[in-house]
mmCIF file of C-alpha atoms in Angstrom:
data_model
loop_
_atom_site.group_PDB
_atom_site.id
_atom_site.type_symbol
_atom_site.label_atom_id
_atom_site.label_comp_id
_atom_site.label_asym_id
_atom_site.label_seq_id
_atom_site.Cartn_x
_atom_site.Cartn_y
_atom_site.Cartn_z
ATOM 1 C CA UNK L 1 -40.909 105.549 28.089
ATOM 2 C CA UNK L 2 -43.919 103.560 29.107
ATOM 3 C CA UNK L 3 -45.781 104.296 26.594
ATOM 4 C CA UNK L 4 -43.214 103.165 24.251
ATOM 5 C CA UNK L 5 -42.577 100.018 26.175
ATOM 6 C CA UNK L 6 -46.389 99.337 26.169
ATOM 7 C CA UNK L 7 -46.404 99.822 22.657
ATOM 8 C CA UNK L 8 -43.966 97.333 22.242
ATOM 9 C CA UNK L 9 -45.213 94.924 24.240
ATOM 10 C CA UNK L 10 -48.790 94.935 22.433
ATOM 11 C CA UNK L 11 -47.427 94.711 19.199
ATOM 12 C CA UNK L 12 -45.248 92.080 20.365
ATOM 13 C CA UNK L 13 -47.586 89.903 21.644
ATOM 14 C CA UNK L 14 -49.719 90.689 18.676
ATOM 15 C CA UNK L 15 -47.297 89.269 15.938
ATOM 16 C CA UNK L 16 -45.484 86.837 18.680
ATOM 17 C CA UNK L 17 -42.037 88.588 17.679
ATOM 18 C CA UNK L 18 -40.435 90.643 20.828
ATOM 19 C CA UNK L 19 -37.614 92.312 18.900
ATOM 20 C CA UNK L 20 -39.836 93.156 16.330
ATOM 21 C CA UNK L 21 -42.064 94.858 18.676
ATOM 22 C CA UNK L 22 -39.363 96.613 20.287
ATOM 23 C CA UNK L 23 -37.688 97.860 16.834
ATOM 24 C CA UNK L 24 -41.127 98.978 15.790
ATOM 25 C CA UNK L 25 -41.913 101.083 18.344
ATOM 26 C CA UNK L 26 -38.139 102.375 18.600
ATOM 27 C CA UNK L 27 -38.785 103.506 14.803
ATOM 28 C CA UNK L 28 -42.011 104.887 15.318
ATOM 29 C CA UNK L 29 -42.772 105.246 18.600
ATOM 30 C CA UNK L 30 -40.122 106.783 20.778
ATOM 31 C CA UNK L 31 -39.555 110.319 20.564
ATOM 32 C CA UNK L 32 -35.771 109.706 21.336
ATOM 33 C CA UNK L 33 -33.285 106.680 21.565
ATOM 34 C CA UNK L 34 -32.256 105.351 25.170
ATOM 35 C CA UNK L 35 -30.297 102.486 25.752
ATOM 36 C CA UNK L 36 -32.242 101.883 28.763
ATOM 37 C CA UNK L 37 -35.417 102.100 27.410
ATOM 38 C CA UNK L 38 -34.516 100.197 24.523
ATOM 39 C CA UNK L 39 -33.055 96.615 27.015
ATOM 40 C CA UNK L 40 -36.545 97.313 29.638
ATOM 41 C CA UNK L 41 -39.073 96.966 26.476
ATOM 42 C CA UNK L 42 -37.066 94.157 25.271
ATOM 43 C CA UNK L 43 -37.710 92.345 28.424
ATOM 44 C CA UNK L 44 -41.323 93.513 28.742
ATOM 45 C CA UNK L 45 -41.879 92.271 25.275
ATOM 46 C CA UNK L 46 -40.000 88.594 25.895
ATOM 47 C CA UNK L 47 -41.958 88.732 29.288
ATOM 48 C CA UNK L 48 -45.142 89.228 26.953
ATOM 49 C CA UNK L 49 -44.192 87.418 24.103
ATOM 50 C CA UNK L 50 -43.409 84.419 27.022
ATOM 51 C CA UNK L 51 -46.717 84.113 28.764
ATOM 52 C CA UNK L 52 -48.949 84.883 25.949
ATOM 53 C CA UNK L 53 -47.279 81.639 24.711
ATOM 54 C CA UNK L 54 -47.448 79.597 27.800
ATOM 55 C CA UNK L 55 -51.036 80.564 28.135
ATOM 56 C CA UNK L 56 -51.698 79.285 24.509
ATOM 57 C CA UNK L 57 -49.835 76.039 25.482
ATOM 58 C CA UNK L 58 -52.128 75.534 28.506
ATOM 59 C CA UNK L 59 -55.521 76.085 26.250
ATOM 60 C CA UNK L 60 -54.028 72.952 24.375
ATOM 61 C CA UNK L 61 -53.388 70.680 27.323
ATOM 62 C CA UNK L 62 -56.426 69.547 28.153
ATOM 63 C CA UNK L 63 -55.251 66.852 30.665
ATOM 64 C CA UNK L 64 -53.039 69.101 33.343
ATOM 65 C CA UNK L 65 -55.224 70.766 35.946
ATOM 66 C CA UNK L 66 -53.104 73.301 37.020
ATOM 67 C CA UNK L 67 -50.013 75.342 35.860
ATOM 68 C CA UNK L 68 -47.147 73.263 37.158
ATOM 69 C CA UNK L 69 -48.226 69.657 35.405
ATOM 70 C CA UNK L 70 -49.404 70.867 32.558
ATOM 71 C CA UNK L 71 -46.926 69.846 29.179
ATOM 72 C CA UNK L 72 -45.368 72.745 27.322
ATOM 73 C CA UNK L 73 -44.468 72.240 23.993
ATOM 74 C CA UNK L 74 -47.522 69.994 22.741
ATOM 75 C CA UNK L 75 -48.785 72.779 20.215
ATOM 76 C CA UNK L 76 -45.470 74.291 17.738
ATOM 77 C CA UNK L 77 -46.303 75.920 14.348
ATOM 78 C CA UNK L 78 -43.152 76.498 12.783
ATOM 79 C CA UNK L 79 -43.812 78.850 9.905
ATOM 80 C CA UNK L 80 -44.377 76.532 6.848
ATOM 81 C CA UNK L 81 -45.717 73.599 8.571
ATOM 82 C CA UNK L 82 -47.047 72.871 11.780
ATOM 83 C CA UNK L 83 -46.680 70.212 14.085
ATOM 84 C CA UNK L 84 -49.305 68.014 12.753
ATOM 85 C CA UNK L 85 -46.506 67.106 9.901
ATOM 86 C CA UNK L 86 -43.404 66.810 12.522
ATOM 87 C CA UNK L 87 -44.698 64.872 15.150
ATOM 88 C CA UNK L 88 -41.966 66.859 17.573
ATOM 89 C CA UNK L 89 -45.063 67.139 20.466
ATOM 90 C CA UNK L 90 -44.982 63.530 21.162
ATOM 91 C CA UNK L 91 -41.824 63.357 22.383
ATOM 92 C CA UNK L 92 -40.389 66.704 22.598
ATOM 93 C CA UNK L 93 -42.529 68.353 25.406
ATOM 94 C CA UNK L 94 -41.529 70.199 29.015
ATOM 95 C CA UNK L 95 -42.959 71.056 32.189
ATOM 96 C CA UNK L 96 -42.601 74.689 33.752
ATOM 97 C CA UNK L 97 -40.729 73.287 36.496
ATOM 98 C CA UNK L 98 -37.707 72.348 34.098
ATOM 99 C CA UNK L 99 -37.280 76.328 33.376
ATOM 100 C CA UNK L 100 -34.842 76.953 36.156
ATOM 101 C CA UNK L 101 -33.162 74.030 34.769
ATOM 102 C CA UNK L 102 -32.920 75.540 31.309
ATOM 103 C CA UNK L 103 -31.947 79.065 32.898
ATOM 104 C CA UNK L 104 -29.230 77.504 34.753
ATOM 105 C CA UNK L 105 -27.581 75.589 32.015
ATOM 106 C CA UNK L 106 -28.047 78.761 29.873
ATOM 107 C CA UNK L 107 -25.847 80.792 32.788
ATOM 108 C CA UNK L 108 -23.096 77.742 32.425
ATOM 109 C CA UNK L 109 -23.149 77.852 29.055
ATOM 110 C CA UNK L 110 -22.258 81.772 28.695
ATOM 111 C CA UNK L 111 -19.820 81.787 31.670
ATOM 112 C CA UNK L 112 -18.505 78.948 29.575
ATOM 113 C CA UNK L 113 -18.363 81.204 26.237
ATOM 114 C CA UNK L 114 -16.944 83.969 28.245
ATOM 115 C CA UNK L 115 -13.973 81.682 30.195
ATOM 116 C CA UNK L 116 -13.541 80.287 26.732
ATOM 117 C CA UNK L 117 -12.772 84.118 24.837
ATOM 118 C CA UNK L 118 -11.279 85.395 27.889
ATOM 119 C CA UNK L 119 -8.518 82.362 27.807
ATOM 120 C CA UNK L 120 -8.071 82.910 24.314
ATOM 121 C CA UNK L 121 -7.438 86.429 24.090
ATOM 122 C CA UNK L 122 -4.461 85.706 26.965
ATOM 123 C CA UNK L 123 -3.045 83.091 24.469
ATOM 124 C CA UNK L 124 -3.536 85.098 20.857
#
């Protein structure tokens, strides 16, 4: 299974796409399909896909000294065009100290969802 997730994770952070890592290696890779294996090397390769990006970000932002002030979201290619065309890195940026922020309102948002199809299946 480590091999597998390994696999995952390289080609993962090679391409910059974690399920497509993951799917990849479960196609070619894995000599069997586990359930477990398949959720731990989609969190290795989000965990890889993750910092490989935040250490790009940090290449880029040439005025933070450390981790903590430095601006995420100044460099975005997305696909056809990059960034230079948008202009989103001006005023769309974040700092890694807002990422508990964003998990938390994440968690509200699904307990949200799940209060929301739980109250409707009681009603239908």
């Amino acid at each position: 299974d480590f091999v597998a997730i390994g696999t995952a994770v390289g080609v993962a952070v090679a391409f910059g796409a974690p399920i497509g890592g993951m799917l990849f290696t479960v196609e070619e890779g894995a000599s069997f399909h586990s359930t477990t294996m398949l959720w731990r090397g989609f969190l290795a390769t989000c965990m890889g896909v993750l910092t490989t990006h935040w250490l790009f970000q940090l290449s880029f932002s040439t005025s933070a000294v450390d981790f903590f002030h430095a601006k995420f979201g100044t460099h975005r290619e997305f696909g056809l065009y990059t960034d230079d065309q948008a202009n989103y890195s001006r005023q769309y940026f974040w700092y890694f100290w807002e990422v508990p922020i964003f998990a938390c309102m994440g968690c509200l948002g699904g307990l949200m969802g799940a209060l929301f199809v739980n109250t409707n299946v009681r009603i239908t």
